[in-house]
Tab-separated table of N, CA and C in Angstrom:
chain	number	residue	atom	x	y	z
A	1	UNK	N	-57.635	-112.124	20.533
A	1	UNK	CA	-56.396	-112.060	21.102
A	1	UNK	C	-55.499	-113.517	20.476
A	2	UNK	N	-54.403	-113.234	19.961
A	2	UNK	CA	-53.484	-114.343	19.568
A	2	UNK	C	-53.257	-115.264	20.777
A	3	UNK	N	-52.808	-116.598	20.386
A	3	UNK	CA	-52.721	-117.604	21.428
A	3	UNK	C	-51.483	-117.401	22.189
A	4	UNK	N	-50.276	-117.152	21.564
A	4	UNK	CA	-49.188	-116.845	22.416
A	4	UNK	C	-49.114	-115.370	23.309
A	5	UNK	N	-49.878	-114.531	22.797
A	5	UNK	CA	-50.113	-113.273	23.426
A	5	UNK	C	-51.127	-113.618	24.769
A	6	UNK	N	-51.998	-114.497	24.659
A	6	UNK	CA	-52.569	-114.846	25.832
A	6	UNK	C	-52.106	-115.646	26.794
A	7	UNK	N	-51.136	-116.446	26.313
A	7	UNK	CA	-49.901	-117.261	26.978
A	7	UNK	C	-49.122	-116.443	27.883
A	8	UNK	N	-48.574	-115.383	27.202
A	8	UNK	CA	-47.778	-114.526	27.877
A	8	UNK	C	-48.377	-113.661	28.950
A	9	UNK	N	-49.717	-113.403	28.859
A	9	UNK	CA	-50.548	-112.541	29.825
A	9	UNK	C	-50.700	-113.456	30.942
A	10	UNK	N	-50.833	-114.729	30.785
A	10	UNK	CA	-50.937	-115.877	31.719
A	10	UNK	C	-50.082	-115.891	32.502
A	11	UNK	N	-48.570	-116.057	31.728
A	11	UNK	CA	-47.407	-116.246	32.340
A	11	UNK	C	-47.124	-115.007	33.441
A	12	UNK	N	-47.396	-113.859	32.676
A	12	UNK	CA	-47.393	-112.502	33.748
A	12	UNK	C	-48.119	-112.735	35.003
A	13	UNK	N	-49.114	-113.194	34.970
A	13	UNK	CA	-50.150	-113.129	36.115
A	13	UNK	C	-49.412	-114.167	37.302
A	14	UNK	N	-48.974	-115.410	36.463
A	14	UNK	CA	-48.307	-116.279	37.320
A	14	UNK	C	-47.285	-115.863	38.076
A	15	UNK	N	-46.160	-115.327	37.243
A	15	UNK	CA	-44.806	-114.590	37.843
A	15	UNK	C	-45.429	-113.484	38.850
A	16	UNK	N	-46.324	-112.810	38.485
A	16	UNK	CA	-46.719	-111.903	39.634
A	16	UNK	C	-47.008	-112.548	41.049
A	17	UNK	N	-48.084	-113.425	40.819
A	17	UNK	CA	-48.498	-114.183	42.038
A	17	UNK	C	-47.190	-114.817	43.010
A	18	UNK	N	-46.509	-115.626	42.011
A	18	UNK	CA	-44.866	-116.143	42.507
A	18	UNK	C	-44.203	-115.049	43.256
A	19	UNK	N	-44.024	-113.793	42.550
A	19	UNK	CA	-43.357	-112.765	43.042
A	19	UNK	C	-44.004	-112.247	44.658
A	20	UNK	N	-45.113	-112.005	44.471
A	20	UNK	CA	-45.926	-111.471	45.857
A	20	UNK	C	-45.647	-112.732	47.107
A	21	UNK	N	-45.951	-113.736	46.662
A	21	UNK	CA	-45.876	-114.799	47.539
A	21	UNK	C	-44.624	-115.646	47.789
A	22	UNK	N	-43.668	-115.109	47.137
A	22	UNK	CA	-42.523	-115.586	47.204
A	22	UNK	C	-42.236	-117.218	47.264
A	23	UNK	N	-42.920	-117.760	46.170
A	23	UNK	CA	-42.929	-119.198	45.727
A	23	UNK	C	-42.298	-119.082	44.448
A	24	UNK	N	-41.831	-120.372	43.989
A	24	UNK	CA	-41.156	-120.538	42.728
A	24	UNK	C	-42.400	-120.490	41.859
A	25	UNK	N	-42.039	-119.996	40.705
A	25	UNK	CA	-43.226	-120.063	39.585
A	25	UNK	C	-43.474	-121.403	38.962
A	26	UNK	N	-42.392	-122.374	39.332
A	26	UNK	CA	-42.476	-123.518	38.887
A	26	UNK	C	-43.291	-124.266	39.681
A	27	UNK	N	-43.447	-124.079	40.915
A	27	UNK	CA	-44.280	-124.661	41.984
A	27	UNK	C	-45.644	-124.335	41.857
A	28	UNK	N	-46.132	-123.464	41.402
A	28	UNK	CA	-47.584	-123.093	41.157
A	28	UNK	C	-48.112	-123.021	39.790
A	29	UNK	N	-47.172	-123.735	38.856
A	29	UNK	CA	-47.565	-123.808	37.441
A	29	UNK	C	-48.646	-124.691	37.006
A	30	UNK	N	-48.809	-125.845	37.557
A	30	UNK	CA	-49.685	-127.011	37.381
A	30	UNK	C	-51.218	-126.223	38.129
A	31	UNK	N	-51.158	-125.804	39.105
A	31	UNK	CA	-52.485	-125.136	39.368
A	31	UNK	C	-53.169	-124.039	38.727
A	32	UNK	N	-52.038	-123.222	38.309
A	32	UNK	CA	-52.045	-122.139	37.584
A	32	UNK	C	-52.779	-122.471	36.157
A	33	UNK	N	-52.420	-123.514	35.502
A	33	UNK	CA	-52.868	-124.033	34.089
A	33	UNK	C	-54.209	-124.576	34.383
A	34	UNK	N	-54.820	-124.923	35.299
A	34	UNK	CA	-56.191	-125.333	35.473
A	34	UNK	C	-56.820	-124.107	35.582
A	35	UNK	N	-56.470	-123.105	35.914
A	35	UNK	CA	-57.260	-121.874	35.721
A	35	UNK	C	-57.730	-121.168	34.215
A	36	UNK	N	-56.781	-121.770	33.366
A	36	UNK	CA	-56.875	-121.335	32.095
A	36	UNK	C	-56.886	-122.501	31.060
A	37	UNK	N	-58.256	-122.893	31.057
A	37	UNK	CA	-58.382	-124.410	30.352
A	37	UNK	C	-58.304	-124.259	28.840
A	38	UNK	N	-58.191	-122.983	28.086
A	38	UNK	CA	-58.072	-122.928	26.753
A	38	UNK	C	-56.432	-122.998	26.411
A	39	UNK	N	-55.578	-122.612	27.530
A	39	UNK	CA	-54.320	-122.840	27.200
A	39	UNK	C	-54.010	-124.504	27.291
A	40	UNK	N	-54.388	-124.977	28.683
A	40	UNK	CA	-54.328	-126.312	29.084
A	40	UNK	C	-54.820	-127.176	28.007
A	41	UNK	N	-55.979	-126.731	27.287
A	41	UNK	CA	-56.174	-127.676	26.191
A	41	UNK	C	-55.548	-127.872	24.994
A	42	UNK	N	-54.616	-126.706	24.795
A	42	UNK	CA	-53.999	-126.651	23.468
A	42	UNK	C	-52.395	-126.963	23.928
A	43	UNK	N	-52.158	-128.483	23.364
A	43	UNK	CA	-50.803	-128.821	23.720
A	43	UNK	C	-49.613	-127.922	23.434
A	44	UNK	N	-49.533	-127.197	22.279
A	44	UNK	CA	-48.481	-126.540	22.073
A	44	UNK	C	-48.327	-125.217	22.685
A	45	UNK	N	-49.532	-124.569	23.358
A	45	UNK	CA	-49.466	-123.504	24.153
A	45	UNK	C	-49.081	-123.901	25.212
A	46	UNK	N	-49.691	-125.082	26.013
A	46	UNK	CA	-49.075	-125.481	27.125
A	46	UNK	C	-47.764	-125.864	27.448
A	47	UNK	N	-47.145	-126.244	26.295
A	47	UNK	CA	-45.852	-126.545	26.088
A	47	UNK	C	-44.977	-125.322	26.226
A	48	UNK	N	-45.522	-124.196	25.471
A	48	UNK	CA	-44.728	-123.082	25.409
A	48	UNK	C	-44.902	-122.307	26.933
A	49	UNK	N	-46.016	-122.186	27.548
A	49	UNK	CA	-46.012	-121.890	28.812
A	49	UNK	C	-45.111	-122.609	29.693
A	50	UNK	N	-45.201	-123.870	29.956
A	50	UNK	CA	-44.381	-124.545	30.432
A	50	UNK	C	-42.726	-124.374	30.467
A	51	UNK	N	-42.360	-124.297	29.246
A	51	UNK	CA	-40.937	-124.052	28.622
A	51	UNK	C	-40.631	-122.715	29.326
A	52	UNK	N	-41.371	-121.640	29.246
A	52	UNK	CA	-40.886	-120.355	29.846
A	52	UNK	C	-40.810	-120.363	31.208
A	53	UNK	N	-41.985	-121.084	31.843
A	53	UNK	CA	-41.893	-120.912	33.369
A	53	UNK	C	-40.738	-121.451	33.818
A	54	UNK	N	-40.369	-122.759	33.454
A	54	UNK	CA	-39.418	-123.500	33.912
A	54	UNK	C	-38.083	-122.870	33.614
A	55	UNK	N	-37.933	-122.446	32.460
A	55	UNK	CA	-36.714	-121.618	31.960
A	55	UNK	C	-36.165	-120.564	32.756
A	56	UNK	N	-37.278	-119.717	32.971
A	56	UNK	CA	-37.209	-118.605	34.002
A	56	UNK	C	-37.014	-119.138	35.332
A	57	UNK	N	-37.691	-119.977	35.834
A	57	UNK	CA	-37.123	-120.532	37.155
A	57	UNK	C	-36.050	-121.020	37.405
A	58	UNK	N	-35.338	-121.564	36.391
A	58	UNK	CA	-33.920	-122.020	36.225
A	58	UNK	C	-33.008	-121.062	36.121
A	59	UNK	N	-33.068	-120.007	35.447
A	59	UNK	CA	-32.164	-119.050	34.944
A	59	UNK	C	-32.611	-117.525	35.527
A	60	UNK	N	-33.336	-117.569	36.674
A	60	UNK	CA	-33.888	-116.268	37.012
A	60	UNK	C	-32.617	-115.326	37.496
A	61	UNK	N	-31.730	-115.916	38.380
A	61	UNK	CA	-30.530	-115.153	38.986
A	61	UNK	C	-29.880	-114.742	37.479
A	62	UNK	N	-29.587	-115.372	36.548
A	62	UNK	CA	-29.043	-114.842	35.434
A	62	UNK	C	-29.788	-113.665	34.544
A	63	UNK	N	-31.116	-113.973	34.528
A	63	UNK	CA	-31.849	-112.971	33.841
A	63	UNK	C	-32.082	-111.685	34.664
A	64	UNK	N	-32.072	-111.740	35.963
A	64	UNK	CA	-32.259	-110.782	36.838
A	64	UNK	C	-30.719	-110.106	36.701
A	65	UNK	N	-29.635	-110.640	36.812
A	65	UNK	CA	-28.358	-109.814	36.670
A	65	UNK	C	-28.215	-109.074	35.265
A	66	UNK	N	-28.860	-109.650	34.183
A	66	UNK	CA	-28.869	-108.978	32.964
A	66	UNK	C	-29.706	-107.677	33.097
A	67	UNK	N	-30.979	-107.821	33.721
A	67	UNK	CA	-31.834	-106.711	33.784
A	67	UNK	C	-31.193	-105.650	34.539
A	68	UNK	N	-30.338	-105.954	35.936
A	68	UNK	CA	-30.000	-105.166	36.844
A	68	UNK	C	-29.030	-104.286	35.988
A	69	UNK	N	-28.112	-105.016	35.046
A	69	UNK	CA	-26.964	-104.184	34.640
A	69	UNK	C	-27.556	-103.286	33.420
A	70	UNK	N	-28.782	-103.673	32.988
A	70	UNK	CA	-29.284	-102.749	31.793
A	70	UNK	C	-30.214	-101.794	32.385
A	71	UNK	N	-30.640	-101.969	33.528
A	71	UNK	CA	-31.612	-100.768	33.913
A	71	UNK	C	-30.808	-99.653	34.734
A	72	UNK	N	-30.346	-98.800	34.123
A	72	UNK	CA	-29.399	-97.866	34.839
A	72	UNK	C	-30.310	-97.068	35.722
A	73	UNK	N	-29.550	-97.007	36.676
A	73	UNK	CA	-30.012	-96.440	38.065
A	73	UNK	C	-31.311	-96.854	38.934
A	74	UNK	N	-31.501	-98.205	38.453
A	74	UNK	CA	-32.579	-98.849	38.794
A	74	UNK	C	-32.348	-100.198	39.436
A	75	UNK	N	-32.756	-100.576	40.666
A	75	UNK	CA	-32.575	-101.870	41.255
A	75	UNK	C	-33.948	-102.682	41.084
A	76	UNK	N	-33.728	-103.930	40.972
A	76	UNK	CA	-34.931	-104.631	40.616
A	76	UNK	C	-36.059	-104.863	41.777
A	77	UNK	N	-35.415	-104.622	43.069
A	77	UNK	CA	-36.360	-104.685	43.911
A	77	UNK	C	-37.245	-103.327	43.880
A	78	UNK	N	-36.711	-102.415	43.634
A	78	UNK	CA	-37.159	-100.947	43.707
A	78	UNK	C	-38.240	-100.681	42.338
A	79	UNK	N	-38.150	-101.553	41.521
A	79	UNK	CA	-39.236	-101.601	40.428
A	79	UNK	C	-40.567	-102.117	40.563
A	80	UNK	N	-41.604	-101.594	40.298
A	80	UNK	CA	-42.956	-102.074	40.188
A	80	UNK	C	-42.903	-103.645	40.013
A	81	UNK	N	-43.687	-104.281	40.796
A	81	UNK	CA	-43.652	-105.786	40.574
A	81	UNK	C	-44.264	-106.071	39.200
A	82	UNK	N	-45.152	-105.447	38.584
A	82	UNK	CA	-45.680	-105.857	37.433
A	82	UNK	C	-44.489	-105.466	36.317
A	83	UNK	N	-43.677	-104.314	36.298
A	83	UNK	CA	-42.825	-103.945	35.257
A	83	UNK	C	-41.611	-105.138	35.471
A	84	UNK	N	-41.237	-105.434	36.543
A	84	UNK	CA	-40.040	-106.404	37.046
A	84	UNK	C	-40.687	-107.841	36.224
A	85	UNK	N	-41.717	-108.148	36.412
A	85	UNK	CA	-42.158	-109.437	35.846
A	85	UNK	C	-42.317	-109.444	34.354
A	86	UNK	N	-42.724	-108.430	33.979
A	86	UNK	CA	-42.786	-108.188	32.328
A	86	UNK	C	-41.458	-108.228	31.830
A	87	UNK	N	-40.343	-107.400	32.574
A	87	UNK	CA	-38.988	-107.676	31.970
A	87	UNK	C	-38.493	-108.959	32.262
A	88	UNK	N	-38.761	-109.797	32.953
A	88	UNK	CA	-38.137	-110.944	33.355
A	88	UNK	C	-38.993	-111.885	32.231
A	89	UNK	N	-39.976	-111.710	31.852
A	89	UNK	CA	-40.895	-112.636	30.800
A	89	UNK	C	-40.114	-112.404	29.446
A	90	UNK	N	-40.071	-111.132	29.240
A	90	UNK	CA	-39.410	-110.586	27.765
A	90	UNK	C	-37.774	-110.823	27.573
A	91	UNK	N	-37.119	-111.040	28.745
A	91	UNK	CA	-35.977	-111.258	28.854
A	91	UNK	C	-35.411	-112.564	28.705
A	92	UNK	N	-36.292	-113.444	29.197
A	92	UNK	CA	-35.998	-114.996	28.864
A	92	UNK	C	-36.254	-115.176	27.330
A	93	UNK	N	-37.183	-114.499	26.631
A	93	UNK	CA	-37.554	-114.640	25.505
A	93	UNK	C	-36.255	-114.331	24.561
A	94	UNK	N	-35.706	-113.011	25.037
A	94	UNK	CA	-34.744	-112.661	24.313
A	94	UNK	C	-33.484	-113.048	24.420
A	95	UNK	N	-33.282	-113.838	25.583
A	95	UNK	CA	-31.814	-114.506	25.802
A	95	UNK	C	-31.896	-115.806	25.489
A	96	UNK	N	-33.022	-116.569	25.509
A	96	UNK	CA	-33.004	-117.856	25.296
A	96	UNK	C	-33.882	-118.653	24.420
A	97	UNK	N	-34.744	-117.965	23.931
A	97	UNK	CA	-35.463	-118.359	22.830
A	97	UNK	C	-35.304	-118.206	21.513
A	98	UNK	N	-34.683	-118.969	20.656
A	98	UNK	CA	-34.541	-118.759	19.317
A	98	UNK	C	-35.796	-118.611	18.590
A	99	UNK	N	-36.827	-119.195	18.938
A	99	UNK	CA	-38.073	-118.986	18.185
A	99	UNK	C	-38.746	-118.171	18.408
A	100	UNK	N	-38.432	-117.051	19.137
A	100	UNK	CA	-39.100	-115.744	19.351
A	100	UNK	C	-38.431	-114.691	18.764
A	101	UNK	N	-38.717	-113.852	17.789
A	101	UNK	CA	-37.916	-112.865	17.130
A	101	UNK	C	-37.906	-111.704	18.396
A	102	UNK	N	-36.485	-110.987	18.385
A	102	UNK	CA	-36.611	-110.109	19.501
A	102	UNK	C	-37.618	-109.045	19.337
A	103	UNK	N	-38.008	-108.705	18.068
A	103	UNK	CA	-39.031	-107.253	18.046
A	103	UNK	C	-40.659	-107.955	18.397
A	104	UNK	N	-40.598	-109.263	18.395
A	104	UNK	CA	-41.837	-109.696	19.010
A	104	UNK	C	-41.806	-109.719	20.409
A	105	UNK	N	-40.928	-110.255	21.044
A	105	UNK	CA	-40.679	-110.230	22.650
A	105	UNK	C	-40.882	-109.052	23.027
A	106	UNK	N	-40.093	-107.781	22.417
A	106	UNK	CA	-40.193	-106.573	22.841
A	106	UNK	C	-41.604	-105.972	22.941
A	107	UNK	N	-42.142	-106.291	21.638
A	107	UNK	CA	-43.494	-105.601	21.248
A	107	UNK	C	-44.592	-106.168	22.287
A	108	UNK	N	-44.526	-107.535	22.697
A	108	UNK	CA	-45.449	-108.228	23.349
A	108	UNK	C	-45.363	-107.694	24.853
A	109	UNK	N	-44.002	-107.281	25.254
A	109	UNK	CA	-43.805	-106.820	26.617
A	109	UNK	C	-44.329	-105.464	26.733
A	110	UNK	N	-44.074	-104.608	25.838
A	110	UNK	CA	-44.688	-103.275	25.669
A	110	UNK	C	-46.122	-103.242	25.945
A	111	UNK	N	-46.841	-104.006	25.060
A	111	UNK	CA	-48.273	-104.118	25.116
A	111	UNK	C	-48.795	-104.619	26.533
A	112	UNK	N	-48.054	-105.589	27.283
A	112	UNK	CA	-48.248	-106.006	28.541
A	112	UNK	C	-48.040	-104.756	29.580
A	113	UNK	N	-47.285	-103.933	29.096
A	113	UNK	CA	-46.940	-102.835	30.266
A	113	UNK	C	-48.126	-101.731	29.986
A	114	UNK	N	-48.548	-101.618	28.803
A	114	UNK	CA	-49.717	-100.808	28.619
A	114	UNK	C	-50.841	-101.331	29.183
A	115	UNK	N	-51.313	-102.497	29.118
A	115	UNK	CA	-52.500	-103.162	29.764
A	115	UNK	C	-52.215	-103.187	31.398
A	116	UNK	N	-51.151	-103.505	31.885
A	116	UNK	CA	-51.010	-103.764	33.421
A	116	UNK	C	-50.274	-102.934	34.019
A	117	UNK	N	-49.302	-102.053	33.690
A	117	UNK	CA	-48.465	-100.961	34.183
A	117	UNK	C	-49.006	-99.671	34.389
A	118	UNK	N	-48.049	-98.870	34.901
A	118	UNK	CA	-48.776	-97.395	34.870
A	118	UNK	C	-48.539	-96.591	33.554
A	119	UNK	N	-48.473	-95.394	33.658
A	119	UNK	CA	-48.529	-94.667	32.436
A	119	UNK	C	-47.104	-94.702	31.612
A	120	UNK	N	-45.992	-94.838	32.528
A	120	UNK	CA	-44.700	-94.816	32.096
A	120	UNK	C	-43.902	-96.192	31.945
A	121	UNK	N	-44.806	-97.135	32.032
A	121	UNK	CA	-44.069	-98.607	32.258
A	121	UNK	C	-43.803	-98.906	30.685
A	122	UNK	N	-44.611	-98.711	29.812
A	122	UNK	CA	-44.346	-99.351	28.469
A	122	UNK	C	-42.977	-98.519	28.017
A	123	UNK	N	-42.795	-97.341	28.419
A	123	UNK	CA	-41.422	-96.558	27.709
A	123	UNK	C	-40.416	-97.077	28.358
A	124	UNK	N	-40.431	-97.265	29.883
A	124	UNK	CA	-39.499	-98.030	30.753
A	124	UNK	C	-39.055	-99.386	30.339
A	125	UNK	N	-39.864	-100.132	30.360
A	125	UNK	CA	-39.664	-101.471	29.575
A	125	UNK	C	-39.115	-101.484	28.148
A	126	UNK	N	-39.738	-100.835	27.369
A	126	UNK	CA	-39.027	-100.746	25.958
A	126	UNK	C	-37.345	-100.036	25.887
A	127	UNK	N	-37.286	-99.229	26.774
A	127	UNK	CA	-36.017	-98.942	26.929
A	127	UNK	C	-34.818	-99.941	27.471
A	128	UNK	N	-35.170	-100.768	28.344
A	128	UNK	CA	-34.453	-101.750	28.928
A	128	UNK	C	-34.332	-102.903	27.915
A	129	UNK	N	-35.129	-103.137	27.504
A	129	UNK	CA	-35.374	-104.358	26.486
A	129	UNK	C	-34.661	-104.162	25.341
A	130	UNK	N	-34.697	-102.887	24.985
A	130	UNK	CA	-34.194	-102.611	23.618
A	130	UNK	C	-32.555	-102.460	23.889
A	131	UNK	N	-32.004	-101.953	24.917
A	131	UNK	CA	-30.660	-101.967	25.242
A	131	UNK	C	-30.096	-103.528	25.673
A	132	UNK	N	-30.982	-104.265	26.109
A	132	UNK	CA	-30.622	-105.931	26.240
A	132	UNK	C	-30.223	-106.399	24.583
A	133	UNK	N	-31.415	-106.133	23.958
A	133	UNK	CA	-31.318	-106.507	22.686
A	133	UNK	C	-30.274	-106.061	21.812
A	134	UNK	N	-29.707	-104.617	21.918
A	134	UNK	CA	-28.592	-104.408	21.248
A	134	UNK	C	-27.434	-104.715	21.691
A	135	UNK	N	-27.291	-105.082	22.992
A	135	UNK	CA	-26.016	-105.593	23.550
A	135	UNK	C	-25.721	-107.025	23.727
A	136	UNK	N	-26.700	-107.674	23.211
A	136	UNK	CA	-26.744	-109.141	23.142
A	136	UNK	C	-26.487	-109.548	21.800
């Protein structure tokens, strides 16, 4: 598994935990990194994880607004927790990270959905992210 792919999987788990417990992702970041020593031992990956988690913590309302407007007939609170957090992770990369090509962000999200979501998650996520990419 590629390093950033592994980092995104870790971030998804962190976002899921934060969403379920109603704690800010930023508040559980340091403890979470301890559970992933291979990410914590790589300074570039650790920085990638930190930047995404902090950026999402700071801009979550903006990301959620973009997702809500792009997810026709869906409210964020009605989405599966896994799907919602995969979308947040990919949207933060699409909207605010110039170093991540849009196709990479979308593909990584679709792969996470195939691994952690239900049978329709990957199609659902691909559709919303494609809409965001085309309108931005």
